[in-house]
Short mmCIF file of C-alpha atoms in Angstrom, two decimals:
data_model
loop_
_atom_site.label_atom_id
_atom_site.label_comp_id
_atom_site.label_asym_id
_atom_site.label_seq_id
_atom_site.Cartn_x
_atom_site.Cartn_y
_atom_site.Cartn_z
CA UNK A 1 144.76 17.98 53.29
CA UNK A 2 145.55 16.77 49.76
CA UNK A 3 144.61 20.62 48.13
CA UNK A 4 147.16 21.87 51.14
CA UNK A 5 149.96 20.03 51.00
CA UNK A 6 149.99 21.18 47.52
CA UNK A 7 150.02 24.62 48.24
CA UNK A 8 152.61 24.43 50.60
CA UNK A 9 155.16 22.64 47.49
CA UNK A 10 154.23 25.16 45.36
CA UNK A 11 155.44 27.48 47.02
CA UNK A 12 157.87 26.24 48.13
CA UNK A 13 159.15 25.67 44.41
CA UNK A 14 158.71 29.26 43.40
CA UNK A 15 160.82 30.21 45.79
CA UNK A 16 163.85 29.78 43.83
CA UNK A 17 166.55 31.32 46.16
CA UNK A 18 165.14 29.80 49.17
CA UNK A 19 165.85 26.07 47.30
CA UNK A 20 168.88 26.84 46.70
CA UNK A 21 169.69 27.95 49.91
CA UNK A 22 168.24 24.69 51.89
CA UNK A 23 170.78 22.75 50.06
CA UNK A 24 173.71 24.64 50.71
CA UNK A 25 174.73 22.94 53.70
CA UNK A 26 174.74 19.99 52.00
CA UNK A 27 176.32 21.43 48.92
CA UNK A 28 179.30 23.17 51.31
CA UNK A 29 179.80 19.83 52.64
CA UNK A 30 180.19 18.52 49.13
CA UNK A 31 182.53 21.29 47.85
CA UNK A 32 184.93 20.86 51.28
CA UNK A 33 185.40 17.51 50.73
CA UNK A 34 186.51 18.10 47.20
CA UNK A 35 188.45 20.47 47.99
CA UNK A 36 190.26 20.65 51.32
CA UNK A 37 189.42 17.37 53.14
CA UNK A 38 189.78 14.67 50.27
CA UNK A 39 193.44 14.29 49.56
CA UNK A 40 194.39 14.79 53.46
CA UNK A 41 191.79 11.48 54.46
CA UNK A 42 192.96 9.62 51.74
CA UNK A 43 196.89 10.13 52.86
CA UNK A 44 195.49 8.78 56.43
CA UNK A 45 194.20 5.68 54.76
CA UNK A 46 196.56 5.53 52.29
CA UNK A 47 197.26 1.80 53.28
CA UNK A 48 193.96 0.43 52.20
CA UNK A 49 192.90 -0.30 49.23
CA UNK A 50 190.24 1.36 47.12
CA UNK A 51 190.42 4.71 49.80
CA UNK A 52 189.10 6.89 46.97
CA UNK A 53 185.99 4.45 47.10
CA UNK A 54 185.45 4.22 50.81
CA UNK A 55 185.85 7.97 52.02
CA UNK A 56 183.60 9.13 48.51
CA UNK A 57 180.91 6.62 50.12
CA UNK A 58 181.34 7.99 53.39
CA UNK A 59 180.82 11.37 52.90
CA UNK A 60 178.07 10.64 50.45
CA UNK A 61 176.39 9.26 53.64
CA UNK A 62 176.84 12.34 55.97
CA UNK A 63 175.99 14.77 53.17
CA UNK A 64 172.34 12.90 53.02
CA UNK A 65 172.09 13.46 56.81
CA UNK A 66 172.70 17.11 56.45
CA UNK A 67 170.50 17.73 53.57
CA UNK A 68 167.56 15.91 55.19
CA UNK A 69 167.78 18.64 58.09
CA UNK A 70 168.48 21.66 55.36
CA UNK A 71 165.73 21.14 53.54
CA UNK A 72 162.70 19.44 55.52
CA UNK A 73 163.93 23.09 57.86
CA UNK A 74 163.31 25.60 54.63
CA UNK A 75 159.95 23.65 54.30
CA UNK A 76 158.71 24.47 57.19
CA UNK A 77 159.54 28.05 56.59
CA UNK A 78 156.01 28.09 55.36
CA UNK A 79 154.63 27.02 58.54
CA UNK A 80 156.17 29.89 60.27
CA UNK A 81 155.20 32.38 57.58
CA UNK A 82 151.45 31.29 57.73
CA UNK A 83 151.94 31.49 61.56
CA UNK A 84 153.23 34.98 61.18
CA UNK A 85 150.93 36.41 58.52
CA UNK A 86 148.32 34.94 60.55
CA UNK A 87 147.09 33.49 57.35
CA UNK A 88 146.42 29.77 59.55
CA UNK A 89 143.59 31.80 61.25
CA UNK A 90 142.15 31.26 57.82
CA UNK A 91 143.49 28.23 56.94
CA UNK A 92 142.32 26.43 60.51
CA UNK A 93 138.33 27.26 59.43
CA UNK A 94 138.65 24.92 56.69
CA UNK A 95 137.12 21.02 57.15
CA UNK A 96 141.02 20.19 58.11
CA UNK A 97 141.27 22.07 61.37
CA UNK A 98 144.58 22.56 62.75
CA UNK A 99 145.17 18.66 63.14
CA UNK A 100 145.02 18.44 59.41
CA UNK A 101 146.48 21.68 58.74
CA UNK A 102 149.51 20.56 60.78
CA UNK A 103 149.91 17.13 58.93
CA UNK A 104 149.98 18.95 55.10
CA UNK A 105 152.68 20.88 56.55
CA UNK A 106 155.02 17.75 57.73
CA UNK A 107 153.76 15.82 54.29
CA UNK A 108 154.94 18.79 52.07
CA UNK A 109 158.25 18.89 53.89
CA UNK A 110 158.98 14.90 53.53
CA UNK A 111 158.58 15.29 50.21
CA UNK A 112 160.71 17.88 49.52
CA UNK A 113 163.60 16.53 51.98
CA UNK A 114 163.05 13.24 50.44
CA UNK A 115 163.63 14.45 46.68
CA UNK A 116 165.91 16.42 47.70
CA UNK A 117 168.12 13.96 49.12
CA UNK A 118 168.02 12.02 45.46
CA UNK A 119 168.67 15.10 43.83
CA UNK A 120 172.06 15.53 45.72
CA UNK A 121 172.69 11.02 45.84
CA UNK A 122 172.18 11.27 42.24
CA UNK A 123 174.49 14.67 41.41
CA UNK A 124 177.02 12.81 44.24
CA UNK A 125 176.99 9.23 42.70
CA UNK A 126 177.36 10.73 39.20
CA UNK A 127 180.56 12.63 39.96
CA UNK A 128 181.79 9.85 42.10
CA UNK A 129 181.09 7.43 39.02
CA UNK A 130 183.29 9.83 36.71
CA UNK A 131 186.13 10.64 38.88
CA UNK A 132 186.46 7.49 41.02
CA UNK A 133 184.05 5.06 39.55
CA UNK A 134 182.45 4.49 42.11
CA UNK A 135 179.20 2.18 41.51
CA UNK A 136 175.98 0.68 43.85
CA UNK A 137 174.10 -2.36 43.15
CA UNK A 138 170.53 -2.09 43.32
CA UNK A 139 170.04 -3.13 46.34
CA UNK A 140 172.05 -0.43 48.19
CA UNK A 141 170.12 2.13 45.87
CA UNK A 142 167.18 0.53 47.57
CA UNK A 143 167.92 0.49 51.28
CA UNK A 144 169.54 3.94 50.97
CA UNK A 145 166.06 4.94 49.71
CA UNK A 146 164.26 3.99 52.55
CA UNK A 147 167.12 5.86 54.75
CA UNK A 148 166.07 8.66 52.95
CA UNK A 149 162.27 8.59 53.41
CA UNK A 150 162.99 7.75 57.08
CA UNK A 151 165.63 10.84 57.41
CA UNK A 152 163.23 13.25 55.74
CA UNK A 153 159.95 12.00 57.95
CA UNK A 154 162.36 12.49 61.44
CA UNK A 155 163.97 15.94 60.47
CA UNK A 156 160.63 16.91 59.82
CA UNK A 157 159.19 15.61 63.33
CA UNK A 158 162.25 17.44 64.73
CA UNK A 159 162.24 20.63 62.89
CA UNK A 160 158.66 20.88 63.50
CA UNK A 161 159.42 20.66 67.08
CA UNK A 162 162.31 23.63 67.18
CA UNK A 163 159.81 25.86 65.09
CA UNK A 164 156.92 25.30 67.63
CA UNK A 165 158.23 28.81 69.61
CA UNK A 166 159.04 30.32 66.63
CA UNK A 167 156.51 33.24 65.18
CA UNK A 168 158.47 35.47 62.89
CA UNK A 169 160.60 34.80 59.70
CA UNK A 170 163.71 37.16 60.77
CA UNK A 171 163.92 34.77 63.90
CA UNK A 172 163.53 31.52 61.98
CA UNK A 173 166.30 32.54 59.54
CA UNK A 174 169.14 33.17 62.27
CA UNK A 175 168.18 29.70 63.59
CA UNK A 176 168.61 28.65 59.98
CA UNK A 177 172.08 30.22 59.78
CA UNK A 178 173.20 27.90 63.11
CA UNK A 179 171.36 24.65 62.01
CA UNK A 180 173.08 24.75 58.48
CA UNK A 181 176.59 25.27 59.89
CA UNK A 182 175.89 23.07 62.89
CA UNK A 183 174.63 20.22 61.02
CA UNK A 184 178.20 19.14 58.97
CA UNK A 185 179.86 18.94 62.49
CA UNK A 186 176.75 17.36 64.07
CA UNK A 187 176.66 14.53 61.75
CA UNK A 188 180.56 13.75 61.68
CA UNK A 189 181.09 14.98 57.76
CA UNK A 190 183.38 18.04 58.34
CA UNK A 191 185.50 15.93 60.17
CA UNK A 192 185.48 12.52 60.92
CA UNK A 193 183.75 11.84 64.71
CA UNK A 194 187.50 9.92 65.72
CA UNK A 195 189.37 13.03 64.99
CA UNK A 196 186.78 15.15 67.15
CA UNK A 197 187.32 15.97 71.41
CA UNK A 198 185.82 13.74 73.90
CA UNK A 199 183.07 16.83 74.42
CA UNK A 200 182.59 17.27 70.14
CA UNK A 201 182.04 13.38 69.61
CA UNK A 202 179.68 13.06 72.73
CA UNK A 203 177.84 16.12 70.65
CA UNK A 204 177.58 13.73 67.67
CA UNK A 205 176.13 10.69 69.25
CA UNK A 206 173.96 12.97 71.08
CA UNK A 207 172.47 14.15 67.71
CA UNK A 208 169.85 11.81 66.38
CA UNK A 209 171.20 12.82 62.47
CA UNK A 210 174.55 11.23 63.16
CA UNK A 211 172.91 7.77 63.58
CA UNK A 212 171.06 7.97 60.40
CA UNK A 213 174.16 9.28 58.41
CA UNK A 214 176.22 6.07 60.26
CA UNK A 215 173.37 3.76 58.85
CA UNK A 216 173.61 5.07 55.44
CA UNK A 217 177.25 5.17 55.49
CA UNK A 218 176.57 1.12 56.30
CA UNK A 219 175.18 0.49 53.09
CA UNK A 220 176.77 2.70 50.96
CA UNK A 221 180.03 1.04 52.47
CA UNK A 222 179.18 -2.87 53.19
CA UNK A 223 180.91 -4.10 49.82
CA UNK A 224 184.02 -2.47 49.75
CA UNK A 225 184.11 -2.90 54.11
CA UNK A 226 183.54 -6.41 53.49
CA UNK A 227 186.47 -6.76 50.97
CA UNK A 228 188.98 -4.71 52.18
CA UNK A 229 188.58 -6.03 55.78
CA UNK A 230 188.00 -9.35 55.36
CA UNK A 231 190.34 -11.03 57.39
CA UNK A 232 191.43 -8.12 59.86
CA UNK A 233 188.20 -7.42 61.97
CA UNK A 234 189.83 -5.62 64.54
CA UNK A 235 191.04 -2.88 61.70
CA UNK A 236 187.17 -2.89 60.35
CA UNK A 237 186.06 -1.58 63.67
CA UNK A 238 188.53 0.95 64.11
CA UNK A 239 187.52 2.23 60.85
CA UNK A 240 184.00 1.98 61.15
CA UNK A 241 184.53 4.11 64.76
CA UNK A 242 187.18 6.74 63.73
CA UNK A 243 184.85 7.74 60.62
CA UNK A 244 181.02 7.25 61.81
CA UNK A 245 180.38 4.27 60.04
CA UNK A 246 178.88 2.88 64.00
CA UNK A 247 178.53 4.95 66.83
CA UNK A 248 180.38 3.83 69.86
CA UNK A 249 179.05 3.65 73.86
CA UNK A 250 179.94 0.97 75.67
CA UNK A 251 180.69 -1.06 72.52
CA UNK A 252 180.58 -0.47 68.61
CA UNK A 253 176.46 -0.23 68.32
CA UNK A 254 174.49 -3.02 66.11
CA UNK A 255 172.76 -1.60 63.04
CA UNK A 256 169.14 -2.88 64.69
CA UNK A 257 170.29 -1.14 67.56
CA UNK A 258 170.67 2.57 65.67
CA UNK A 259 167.49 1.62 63.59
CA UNK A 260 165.62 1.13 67.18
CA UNK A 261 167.17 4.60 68.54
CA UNK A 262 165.93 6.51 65.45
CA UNK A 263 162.77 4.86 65.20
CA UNK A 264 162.02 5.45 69.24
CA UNK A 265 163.53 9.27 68.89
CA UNK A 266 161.10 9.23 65.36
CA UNK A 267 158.06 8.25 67.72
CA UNK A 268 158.69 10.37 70.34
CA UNK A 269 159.30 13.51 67.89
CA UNK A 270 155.95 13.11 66.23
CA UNK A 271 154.19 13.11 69.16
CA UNK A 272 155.83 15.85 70.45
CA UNK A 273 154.86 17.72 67.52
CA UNK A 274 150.99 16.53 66.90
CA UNK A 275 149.81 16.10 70.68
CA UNK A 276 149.51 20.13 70.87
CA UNK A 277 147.30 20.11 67.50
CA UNK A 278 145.32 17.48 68.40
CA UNK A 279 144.34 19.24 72.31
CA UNK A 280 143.53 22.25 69.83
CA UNK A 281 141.60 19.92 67.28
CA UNK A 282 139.63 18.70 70.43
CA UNK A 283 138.62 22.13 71.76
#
């Protein structure tokens, strides 16, 4: 499994263009903000103080969501090559069987979504530190970290899933094309989720991204929340509900309550994806 996974990141790597493209979406995210979105949000909070701060944290948290879709998705574009070159005929007669063959494919595409995602915190936080200064304690760095592992192992799981039907590149990169513009809506970073239709922001806390960007936005936001709110708590929850920082149903969800949504969609995804290989496996 070890000698596979391998494989599959090296080529992955080589393919330069194809790198570059999984991060796009996360990258045109990035670039809108900067561009279009940043001056407009901060004129709507212009009242509080350190807005600069708070939306650059906030998007810094949706842009992780996207990216951990983006790029676990051009991962698996391996998968679907092998599928379509028929080259897993081969690569199922090995000790692994498909079981095996299956897992190196999800553990290749962790990784990459995972580094990834510090590739773009790091490239974020840096220009955030230079025009803003913004800054993170360790401790952030270190919860957002395990966001990240947990984002990349779920869009996997998910991915995985959508690809199951799919047989042929051409197919797999028009799906691609619709994920990648989808996912900045989907995960409330075009536009905040309170400034989105009755219809759009059902959409959102339908998607199970949005609940992992509204986590990360948690940490990356609990000092500055915590000051700039301290004595108006009514005023913290609007914010945290008009920009995604907690999804609202009934009330304002808990953080162990999103943690124990992802984690149940996370179990369910998995096996979704593995229960076919391991019926194969079997026979």
């Amino acid at each position: 499994m070890l000698a596979l996974t391998k494989r599959h990141l090296l080529l992955y790597w080589r393919n330069r263009s194809g790198v570059l493209f999984s991060v796009l979406g996360a990258l045109i995210a990035f670039v809108l903000y900067l561009v279009f979105l940043k001056h407009s949000m901060q004129q709507q909070w212009r009242h509080l103080p350190a807005s600069a701060k708070l939306l650059d944290s906030w998007l810094i948290g949706g842009t992780l969501a996207i990216a951990s879709i983006t790029t676990t998705l051009s991962a698996l574009n391996q998968m679907v090559a092998d599928r379509e070159n028929q080259v897993q005929l081969d690569l199922r007669q090995t000790d692994g069987g498909p079981l095996r063959l299956t897992l190196s494919y999800f553990a290749s595409a962790t990784l990459i979504g995972f580094g990834m995602q510090i590739l773009l915190f790091g490239i974020m936080l840096g220009y955030f530190h230079v025009q803003d200064q913004l800054t993170m304690n360790w401790p952030q760095v270190g919860q957002l970290l395990g966001l990240m592992l947990l984002g990349a192992l779920l869009a996997t799981a998910l991915n995985a899933l959508l690809l199951q039907q799919i047989h042929r590149l051409s197919s797999l990169t028009s799906l691609s094309t619709v994920i990648g513009t989808a996912a900045g809506f989907l995960v409330g970073c075009y536009l905040p989720i309170g400034s989105l239709p009755h219809f759009a922001q059902l959409l959102v806390k339908l998607t199970p991204a949005s609940y992992l960007a509204a986590l990360s936005r948690q940490v990356l936001l609990q000092p500055q929340l915590h000051s700039t709110f301290a004595h108006h708590t009514g005023a913290r929850h609007h914010f945290e509900q008009q920009m995604g920082v907690r999804l609202h149903w009934t009330t304002l969800l808990t953080t162990q309550q999103m943690l124990l949504v992802l984690l149940a969609i996370l179990v369910i995804a998995y096996l979704g994806a593995l229960v076919p290989q391991l019926r194969r496996s079997h026979r």
